[in-house]
Short mmCIF file of C-alpha atoms in Angstrom, two decimals:
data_model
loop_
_atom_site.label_atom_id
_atom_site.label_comp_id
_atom_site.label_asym_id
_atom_site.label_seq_id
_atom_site.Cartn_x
_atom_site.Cartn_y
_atom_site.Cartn_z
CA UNK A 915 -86.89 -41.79 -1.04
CA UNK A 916 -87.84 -45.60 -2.14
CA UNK A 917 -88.62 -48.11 0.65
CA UNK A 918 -85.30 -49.91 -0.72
CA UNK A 919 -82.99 -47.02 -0.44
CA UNK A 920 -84.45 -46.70 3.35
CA UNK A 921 -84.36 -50.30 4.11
CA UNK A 922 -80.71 -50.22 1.95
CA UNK A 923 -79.71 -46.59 4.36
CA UNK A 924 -81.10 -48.51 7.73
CA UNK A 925 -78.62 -51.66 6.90
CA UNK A 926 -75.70 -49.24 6.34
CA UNK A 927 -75.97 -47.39 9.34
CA UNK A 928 -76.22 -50.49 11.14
CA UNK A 929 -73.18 -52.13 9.72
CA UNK A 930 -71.34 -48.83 10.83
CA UNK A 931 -72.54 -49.45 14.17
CA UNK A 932 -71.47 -52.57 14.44
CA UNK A 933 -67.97 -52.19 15.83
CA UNK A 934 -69.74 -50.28 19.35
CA UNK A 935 -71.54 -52.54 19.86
CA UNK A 936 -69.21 -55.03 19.76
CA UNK A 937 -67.20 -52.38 22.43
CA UNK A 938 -65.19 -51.62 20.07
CA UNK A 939 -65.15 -47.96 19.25
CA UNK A 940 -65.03 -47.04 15.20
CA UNK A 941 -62.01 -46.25 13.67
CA UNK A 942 -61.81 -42.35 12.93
CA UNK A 943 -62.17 -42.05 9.27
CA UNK A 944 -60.91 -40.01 6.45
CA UNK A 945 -64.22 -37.66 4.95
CA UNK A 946 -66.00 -39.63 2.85
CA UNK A 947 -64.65 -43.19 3.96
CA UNK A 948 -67.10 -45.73 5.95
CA UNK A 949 -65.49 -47.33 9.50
CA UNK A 950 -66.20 -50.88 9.67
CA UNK A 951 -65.10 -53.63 12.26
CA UNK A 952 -61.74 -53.88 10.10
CA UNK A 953 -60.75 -50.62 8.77
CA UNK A 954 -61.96 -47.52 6.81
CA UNK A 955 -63.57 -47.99 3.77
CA UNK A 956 -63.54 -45.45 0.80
CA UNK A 957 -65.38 -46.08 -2.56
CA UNK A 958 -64.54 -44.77 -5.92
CA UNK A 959 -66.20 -44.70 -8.77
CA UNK A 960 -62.79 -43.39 -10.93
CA UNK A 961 -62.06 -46.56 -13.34
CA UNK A 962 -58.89 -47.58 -12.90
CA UNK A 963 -56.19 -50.32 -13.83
CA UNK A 964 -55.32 -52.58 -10.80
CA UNK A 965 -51.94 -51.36 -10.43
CA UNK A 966 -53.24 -47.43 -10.93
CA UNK A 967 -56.11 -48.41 -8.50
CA UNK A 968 -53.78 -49.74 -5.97
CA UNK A 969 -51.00 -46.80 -6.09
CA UNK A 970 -54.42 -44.40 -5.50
CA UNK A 971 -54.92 -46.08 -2.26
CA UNK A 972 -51.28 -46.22 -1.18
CA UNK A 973 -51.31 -42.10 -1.60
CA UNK A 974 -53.95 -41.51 1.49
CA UNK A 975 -50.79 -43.44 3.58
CA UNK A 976 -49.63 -46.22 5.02
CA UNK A 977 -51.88 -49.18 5.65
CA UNK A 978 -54.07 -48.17 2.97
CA UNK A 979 -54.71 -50.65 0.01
CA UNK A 980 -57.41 -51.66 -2.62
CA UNK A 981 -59.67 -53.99 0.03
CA UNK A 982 -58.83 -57.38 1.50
CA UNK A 983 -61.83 -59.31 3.00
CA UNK A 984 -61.30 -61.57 5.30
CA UNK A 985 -64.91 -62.91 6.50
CA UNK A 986 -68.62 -63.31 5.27
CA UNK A 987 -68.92 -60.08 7.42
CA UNK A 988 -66.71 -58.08 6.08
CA UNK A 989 -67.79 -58.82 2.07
CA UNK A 990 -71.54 -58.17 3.55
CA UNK A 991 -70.50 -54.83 5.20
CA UNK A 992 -68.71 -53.62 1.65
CA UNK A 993 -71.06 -54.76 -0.12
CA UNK A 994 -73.35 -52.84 1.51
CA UNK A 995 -71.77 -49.94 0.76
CA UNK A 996 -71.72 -50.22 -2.64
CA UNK A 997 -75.00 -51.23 -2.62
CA UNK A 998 -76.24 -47.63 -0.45
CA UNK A 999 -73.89 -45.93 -3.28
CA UNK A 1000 -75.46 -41.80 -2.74
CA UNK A 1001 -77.56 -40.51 -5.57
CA UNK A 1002 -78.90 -43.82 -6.75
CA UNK A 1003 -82.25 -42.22 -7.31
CA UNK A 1004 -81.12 -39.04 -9.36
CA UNK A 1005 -81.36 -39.53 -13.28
CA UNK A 1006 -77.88 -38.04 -13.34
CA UNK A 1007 -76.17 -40.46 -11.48
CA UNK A 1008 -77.55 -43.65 -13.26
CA UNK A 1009 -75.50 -43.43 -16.20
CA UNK A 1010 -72.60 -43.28 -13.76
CA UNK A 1011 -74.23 -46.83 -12.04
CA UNK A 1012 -73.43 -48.50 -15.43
CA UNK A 1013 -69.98 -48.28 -14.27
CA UNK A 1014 -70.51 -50.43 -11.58
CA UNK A 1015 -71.71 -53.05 -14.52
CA UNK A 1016 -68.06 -54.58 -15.25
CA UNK A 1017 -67.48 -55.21 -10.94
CA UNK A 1018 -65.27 -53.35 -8.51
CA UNK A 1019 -61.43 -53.75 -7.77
CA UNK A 1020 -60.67 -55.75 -4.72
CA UNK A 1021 -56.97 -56.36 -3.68
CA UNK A 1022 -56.64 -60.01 -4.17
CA UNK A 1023 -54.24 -60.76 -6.92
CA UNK A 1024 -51.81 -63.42 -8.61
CA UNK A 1025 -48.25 -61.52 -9.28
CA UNK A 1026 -46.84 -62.89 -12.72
CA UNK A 1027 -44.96 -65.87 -12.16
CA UNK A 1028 -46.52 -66.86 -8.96
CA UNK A 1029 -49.22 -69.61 -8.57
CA UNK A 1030 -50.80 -68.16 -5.50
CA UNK A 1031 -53.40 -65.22 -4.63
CA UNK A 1032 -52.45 -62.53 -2.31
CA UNK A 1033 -53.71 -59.51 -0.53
CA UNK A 1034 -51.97 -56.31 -1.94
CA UNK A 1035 -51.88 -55.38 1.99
CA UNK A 1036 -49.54 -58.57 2.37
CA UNK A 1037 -52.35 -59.91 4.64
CA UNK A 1038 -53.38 -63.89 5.08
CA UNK A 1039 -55.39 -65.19 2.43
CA UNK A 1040 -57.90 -66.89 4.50
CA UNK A 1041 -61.00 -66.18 2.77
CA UNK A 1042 -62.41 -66.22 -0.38
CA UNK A 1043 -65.59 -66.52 -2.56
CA UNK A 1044 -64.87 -67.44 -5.16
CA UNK A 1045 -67.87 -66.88 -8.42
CA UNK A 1046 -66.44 -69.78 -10.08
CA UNK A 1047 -62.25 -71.11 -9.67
CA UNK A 1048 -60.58 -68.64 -11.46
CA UNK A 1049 -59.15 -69.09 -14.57
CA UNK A 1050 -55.17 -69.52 -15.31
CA UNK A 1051 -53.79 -66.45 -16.50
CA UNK A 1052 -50.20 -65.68 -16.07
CA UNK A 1053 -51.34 -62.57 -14.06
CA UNK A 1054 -54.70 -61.68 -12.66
CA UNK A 1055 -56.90 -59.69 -10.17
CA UNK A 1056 -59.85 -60.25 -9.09
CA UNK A 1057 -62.76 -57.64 -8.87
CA UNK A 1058 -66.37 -57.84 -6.91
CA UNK A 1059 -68.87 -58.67 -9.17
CA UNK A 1060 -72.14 -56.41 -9.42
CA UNK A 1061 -74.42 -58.74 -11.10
CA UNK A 1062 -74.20 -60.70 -7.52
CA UNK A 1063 -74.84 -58.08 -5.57
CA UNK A 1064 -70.80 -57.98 -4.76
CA UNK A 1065 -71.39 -60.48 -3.25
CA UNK A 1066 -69.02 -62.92 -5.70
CA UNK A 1067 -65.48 -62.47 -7.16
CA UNK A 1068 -63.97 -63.35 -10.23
CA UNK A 1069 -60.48 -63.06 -12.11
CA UNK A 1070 -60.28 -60.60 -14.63
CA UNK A 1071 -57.47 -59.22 -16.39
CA UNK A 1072 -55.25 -56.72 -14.23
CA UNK A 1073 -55.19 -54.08 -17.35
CA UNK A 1074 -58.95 -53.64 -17.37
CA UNK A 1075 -60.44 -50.79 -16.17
CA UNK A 1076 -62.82 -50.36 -13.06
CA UNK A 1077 -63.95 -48.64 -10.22
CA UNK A 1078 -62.48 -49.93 -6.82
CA UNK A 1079 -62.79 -49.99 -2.72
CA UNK A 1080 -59.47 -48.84 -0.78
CA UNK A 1081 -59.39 -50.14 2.65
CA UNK A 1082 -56.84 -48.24 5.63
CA UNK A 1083 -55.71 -50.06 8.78
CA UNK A 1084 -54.41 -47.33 10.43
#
């Protein structure tokens, strides 16, 4: 194991602990799905639409939605988790990292025929960061963008293909 999987494995599991120690006890999660201060977290590589990506994360119930982020925090904590993404060292799985290559869903969007951003959870826009202002298109999406670490968003046409992060409430 590489000294930056460790050092990437360390920051993970202290991201998860984040919410005890904050007295807060961590949200019980589905398999496979990371609690955070705000939620459970699940990551999928499957490249899908935004729409398709969204009606994925509506199926594992209600309060569950492609991710909203809502502080520096929050986009830190996902994307370390994309970042501590298992089998990074395994020849297999870096064709599959390529994927990651053209960013990761998010659920900020702009509806056609609205002028505004929202959350597909209906949440408060009160956060963004933003790569660079987002271009006009009648309808658009916006997707975390690897080459930043996912760190930095950008618009990209809803239609397009990608891997995403679902994010439950409940």
């Amino acid at each position: 194991m590489g000294a930056t999987r460790t050092l990437r494995l360390g920051l993970l599991g202290c991201l998860l602990l984040l919410p005890g120690l904050r007295g807060q006890e961590p949200a019980a999660c589905a398999r496979g799905w990371a609690a955070l201060e705000r939620g459970c977290y699940g990551v999928f590589r499957r490249e899908l639409s935004w729409r398709r990506a969204e009606a994925f994360c509506q199926r594992f119930g209600a309060g569950t939605h492609l991710a909203s982020v809502h502080s520096a925090e929050e986009l830190r904590a996902i994307a370390g988790l994309l970042a501590a993404r298992p089998g990074e060292d395994s020849e297999e799985e870096e064709e599959e990292e390529d994927d990651w290559d053209d960013g990761i869903w998010i659920g900020l969007h702009r509806p056609l025929g609205s002028r505004r951003w929202q959350w597909s959870d209906s949440s408060e826009v009160d956060y963004g960061y933003w790569h660079r202002q987002p271009e006009r298109r009648r309808r658009a999406c916006a997707a975390l963008r690897d080459s930043a670490d996912f760190m930095t968003w950008y618009s990209e046409a809803c239609a397009e293909r990608k891997p995403f992060v679902c994010k439950s409430s409940a």
